[in-house]
Amino acid sequence: MLAVETISKTFNPGGVNERVALQEITLHLKPGEVVTIIGGNGAGKSTLLNCIAGVYPVDRGRIVLDGKEIHCQQEHTRAGSIGRVFQDPMLGTAASMTIEENLVLALRRGRSKKLRRGVTRKERELFRERLELLGLGLENRLSTKVGLLSGGQRQALTLLMATIAMPRLLLLDEHTAALDPKTATKVLQLTRTIVEENKLTTMMVTHNMEQALSFGTRTLMLHEGRILLDIDGPQREKTRVPDLLAMFEKASGKALGNDRMLLA
Amino acid sequence: MSASIFVGVLELGLLWGIMVLGVYLTFRILDFPDLTVDGSFTLGAAIAAHTIIIGYDPWLGTALALVGGALAGLVTGFLHTQLRITPLLAGILSMIALYSINLRIMGKSMISLLRMDTIYTDIISWGISEYFSVLILGLTATAVVILLLYLFLETEVGLALRATGDNEQMIRSLGVNTNTMKMIGLSLSNTLIAFSGALIAQKQGFADVGMGIGMIIVGLASVIIGEVLIGNLTLLRALVAVVMGSIIYRLVIAIVLQLELVAPTDLKLFTAIIVTLALSSPVIKEFVAGRGAREKGEKNAGC
Ligand SMILES: Nc1ncnc2c1ncn2[C@@H]1O[C@H](COP(=O)(O)OP(=O)(O)O)[C@@H](O)[C@H]1O
Ligand SMILES: [Mg+2]
């Protein structure tokens, strides 16, 4: 499904601000696999997703999606098969445009844009149906500008936009981190439903260790641009948060000095 | 104020309104402060005037002006998207280059169209009263432009273009080549601006190499007046609003000139002060701040 082979990424190579973000990361995802990713600040989690999505070119290595090499494609070319939700709810939607206009752009993801009418009646029906599933009452506000929605509503909408065109791969980067706890739980629940119902191959970055173990089927831990830990199946079943912390200490040789992660 | 002054205000407001729509398209919809305007407005006037004095049909001249404007916009787009020059500088470069190009097209710094056939004299020959010819043509042209622009902005391409101006990262993650959208937007905007230049030159009976100077500020003033007084709740309303803004701006200018509050030579200073005041007024401040905050957010998160 997705094969990431020994990719490396260094920002500002040779400069004073040189940052090694990814070091020879290799990772294979099976169809329908749902991977959670944890790691301290600056571990390279976002960079990994950004490299897969094509925001940054990789320095070395290959990325293959569905048997097609994608690491040389530009971001907008890959976007046809990759759905994304960012941490900041403001980033995933266009505030000055209406809910239906945002959704129609998402529905036509990756297809070349033509000079035909943006939103059709049939599509409007589909949007209503899908928005109803979010349970936020957005189905009656199709022509409301997205800028008027709350952060949680916008993030739920972004999630719907990322999945409405059935991406081959869904990338979630701490997409509940900026929401209040109640909304975060709701959006995570929605994520679970959508991912399971559509059997979406998913990578989800989270700073919540509990969540990392309970969501999905496999968990990765990143540290300094490398994969420290990669567990699934029975081994993951019996892993608890303290075990994760211990594994991190053992593998990295230091305590996980990141309160954000411990607070999970 | 006499009726003829009022008709004059309406005429200029409408003809210049098409330029204002172009400015609105780049500054507001595409979020690209394009300064090509001053050059492409004159370009439209120069092409139309030159075509007319060498004896061709004024409609052909007007059509060629549109093509010239489109090309000017593409050049600015190329400078920005391919050579990675910042929007402001890309626009200034095109504007400066166009000054020479316009001189070359005209062959001198001014072309008079006195007693030449223009699109206005042409429609008079169709039986339209001379008194209303500019008004009728201006009204028709503006209405058609607003309608076409509105329909375009509701198509898939139009939506993608608006999203490019709103949230570039998001629309790229949805598979849209934002460079292409910027090229389309800039080209379309400068097409409208050159069209306006061609219409104005034929109305006033001359093209002057300096006639575009300060056009961008006139455009912005009109956009702001329209947004504040009429609002931009829906897209169609916003498009009508900026043309209304253009008419109101002309009205204000006519009044201050009529009452001799401002000397004609001080008009540009007056306009600059008006725009400065408008830009620093609380409503506008909030609007600008809202945009700025979002842009910062875009840079901070996700990477
Ligand atoms: N655009 C960038 N330019 C320069 N350095 C970057 C950029 N993005 C990330 N980095 C650096 O790469 C490293 C990994 O960052 P990131 O992937 O954002 O970590 P995480 O998401 O795990 O917190 C950090 O050292 C960070 O400073
Ligand atoms: Mg991150």
XYZ file of C-alpha atoms in Angstrom, chain B residues 53-264:
212
model
C -5.505 55.850 -35.457
C -3.886 53.446 -37.860
C -7.355 52.960 -39.251
C -8.692 49.733 -37.838
C -12.046 49.101 -36.257
C -12.385 50.447 -32.689
C -13.927 47.133 -31.572
C -10.848 45.329 -32.811
C -8.698 47.812 -30.898
C -10.710 47.166 -27.760
C -10.412 43.406 -28.222
C -6.647 43.674 -28.724
C -6.458 45.728 -25.528
C -7.966 42.779 -23.673
C -5.346 40.446 -25.117
C -2.580 42.869 -24.116
C -3.890 43.055 -20.562
C -4.050 39.268 -20.317
C -0.426 38.998 -21.449
C 0.688 41.666 -18.970
C -0.938 39.699 -16.169
C 0.739 36.500 -17.324
C 4.131 38.220 -17.226
C 3.586 39.326 -13.632
C 2.394 35.816 -12.819
C 5.466 34.317 -14.438
C 7.783 36.619 -12.496
C 6.119 35.586 -9.269
C 5.395 31.883 -9.721
C 8.379 30.810 -11.790
C 11.109 33.285 -10.840
C 9.840 33.513 -7.237
C 9.810 37.295 -7.131
C 7.571 38.692 -4.392
C 4.111 39.854 -5.535
C 4.799 43.545 -4.951
C 8.078 43.521 -6.810
C 6.748 41.374 -9.655
C 3.954 43.890 -10.185
C 6.299 46.882 -10.035
C 8.648 45.278 -12.555
C 5.793 44.711 -14.997
C 4.500 48.202 -14.408
C 7.861 49.821 -15.150
C 8.459 47.628 -18.183
C 5.004 48.505 -19.462
C 5.809 52.207 -19.342
C 8.386 51.728 -22.087
C 6.206 49.278 -23.951
C 3.289 51.700 -23.904
C 5.475 54.477 -25.273
C 6.623 52.159 -28.003
C 3.060 51.191 -28.908
C 1.903 54.796 -29.022
C 5.064 56.133 -30.657
C 4.686 59.340 -28.638
C 3.459 60.223 -25.183
C -0.060 61.132 -26.289
C -2.445 60.014 -28.989
C -5.505 62.124 -29.703
C -8.645 60.350 -30.872
C -10.413 63.539 -31.781
C -12.850 62.984 -34.658
C -11.828 59.353 -34.897
C -14.327 56.516 -34.876
C -14.621 54.965 -31.429
C -16.920 52.294 -30.074
C -19.125 55.114 -28.765
C -19.502 56.832 -32.140
C -20.120 53.397 -33.560
C -23.129 52.705 -31.369
C -24.442 56.205 -32.070
C -24.512 55.146 -35.705
C -26.736 52.248 -34.599
C -29.280 54.835 -33.564
C -28.462 55.273 -29.880
C -28.675 58.850 -28.647
C -25.333 60.573 -28.425
C -26.040 61.858 -24.958
C -26.439 58.359 -23.554
C -23.990 56.420 -25.707
C -21.205 56.220 -23.112
C -23.642 55.524 -20.326
C -25.369 52.727 -22.183
C -22.145 51.120 -23.288
C -20.616 51.527 -19.819
C -23.641 50.043 -18.136
C -23.778 47.108 -20.538
C -20.066 46.416 -20.301
C -20.044 46.585 -16.512
C -23.120 44.396 -16.170
C -21.717 41.791 -18.539
C -18.344 41.811 -16.766
C -19.945 41.435 -13.335
C -22.144 38.611 -14.548
C -19.346 36.731 -16.313
C -16.970 37.242 -13.399
C -19.592 36.005 -10.978
C -20.371 32.919 -13.056
C -16.661 32.226 -13.452
C -15.986 32.498 -9.731
C -18.708 29.910 -9.114
C -17.171 27.349 -11.447
C -14.687 24.742 -10.248
C -11.778 26.831 -11.489
C -13.282 29.904 -9.867
C -13.696 28.138 -6.536
C -10.115 26.896 -6.694
C -8.948 30.425 -7.461
C -10.830 31.870 -4.509
C -9.483 29.148 -2.246
C -5.951 29.958 -3.439
C -6.419 33.498 -2.178
C -7.991 32.308 1.045
C -5.851 29.372 2.132
C -3.084 28.320 -0.167
C -1.875 25.387 1.891
C -5.345 23.902 2.104
C -6.122 24.118 -1.574
C -2.739 22.669 -2.487
C -3.459 19.753 -0.176
C -6.650 19.299 -2.187
C -4.645 18.874 -5.361
C -4.791 22.321 -6.940
C -1.751 23.870 -8.568
C -1.843 27.271 -6.910
C 0.647 28.728 -9.386
C -1.768 28.043 -12.213
C -4.557 29.709 -10.265
C -2.436 32.801 -9.670
C -1.607 33.008 -13.364
C -5.285 32.752 -14.265
C -6.285 35.353 -11.684
C -3.584 37.853 -12.640
C -4.271 37.468 -16.303
C -8.011 37.892 -15.859
C -7.569 40.895 -13.591
C -5.271 42.722 -15.986
C -7.562 41.879 -18.886
C -10.327 43.777 -17.113
C -7.985 46.641 -16.252
C -6.794 47.007 -19.839
C -10.419 46.829 -21.016
C -11.221 49.706 -18.714
C -8.221 51.629 -20.072
C -9.445 51.116 -23.630
C -12.959 52.284 -22.735
C -11.677 55.365 -20.906
C -9.282 56.394 -23.665
C -12.077 56.293 -26.232
C -14.404 58.222 -23.956
C -11.979 61.019 -23.148
C -10.663 61.088 -26.704
C -7.013 60.486 -26.010
C -4.500 58.038 -24.609
C -1.708 59.429 -22.480
C 1.314 57.477 -21.302
C 0.799 58.831 -17.792
C -2.915 58.108 -17.526
C -2.409 54.990 -15.425
C -0.401 56.660 -12.693
C -2.034 56.134 -9.328
C -4.690 53.864 -10.820
C -4.014 51.282 -8.139
C -4.900 53.760 -5.405
C -8.076 54.804 -7.203
C -8.938 51.117 -7.475
C -8.272 50.434 -3.818
C -10.206 53.512 -2.726
C -13.207 52.309 -4.717
C -12.948 48.768 -3.374
C -12.838 50.035 0.191
C -15.713 52.477 -0.299
C -17.805 49.705 -1.813
C -16.994 47.195 0.899
C -17.679 49.607 3.721
C -20.858 51.177 2.352
C -22.439 48.217 0.622
C -20.688 45.192 2.036
C -19.420 41.900 0.736
C -21.772 39.419 2.330
C -22.161 37.433 -0.852
C -19.920 37.292 -3.874
C -22.393 38.934 -6.240
C -23.034 41.701 -3.762
C -19.307 42.292 -3.342
C -18.842 42.597 -7.113
C -21.698 45.077 -7.421
C -20.409 46.873 -4.331
C -16.985 47.637 -5.768
C -18.508 49.121 -8.927
C -20.803 51.208 -6.736
C -17.675 52.162 -4.815
C -16.145 53.345 -8.062
C -19.187 55.509 -8.818
C -19.252 56.954 -5.300
C -15.544 57.694 -5.534
C -16.151 59.613 -8.794
C -18.993 61.461 -7.135
C -16.778 62.540 -4.237
C -14.109 63.702 -6.666
C -16.663 65.607 -8.722
C -18.022 67.306 -5.614
C -14.655 68.395 -4.237
C -13.651 69.700 -7.650
C -16.978 71.449 -8.168
C -16.809 73.147 -4.796
C -13.131 73.878 -5.413
C -12.180 72.186 -2.165
C -9.221 70.569 -3.857
C -7.199 71.818 -6.795
C -7.184 69.375 -9.742
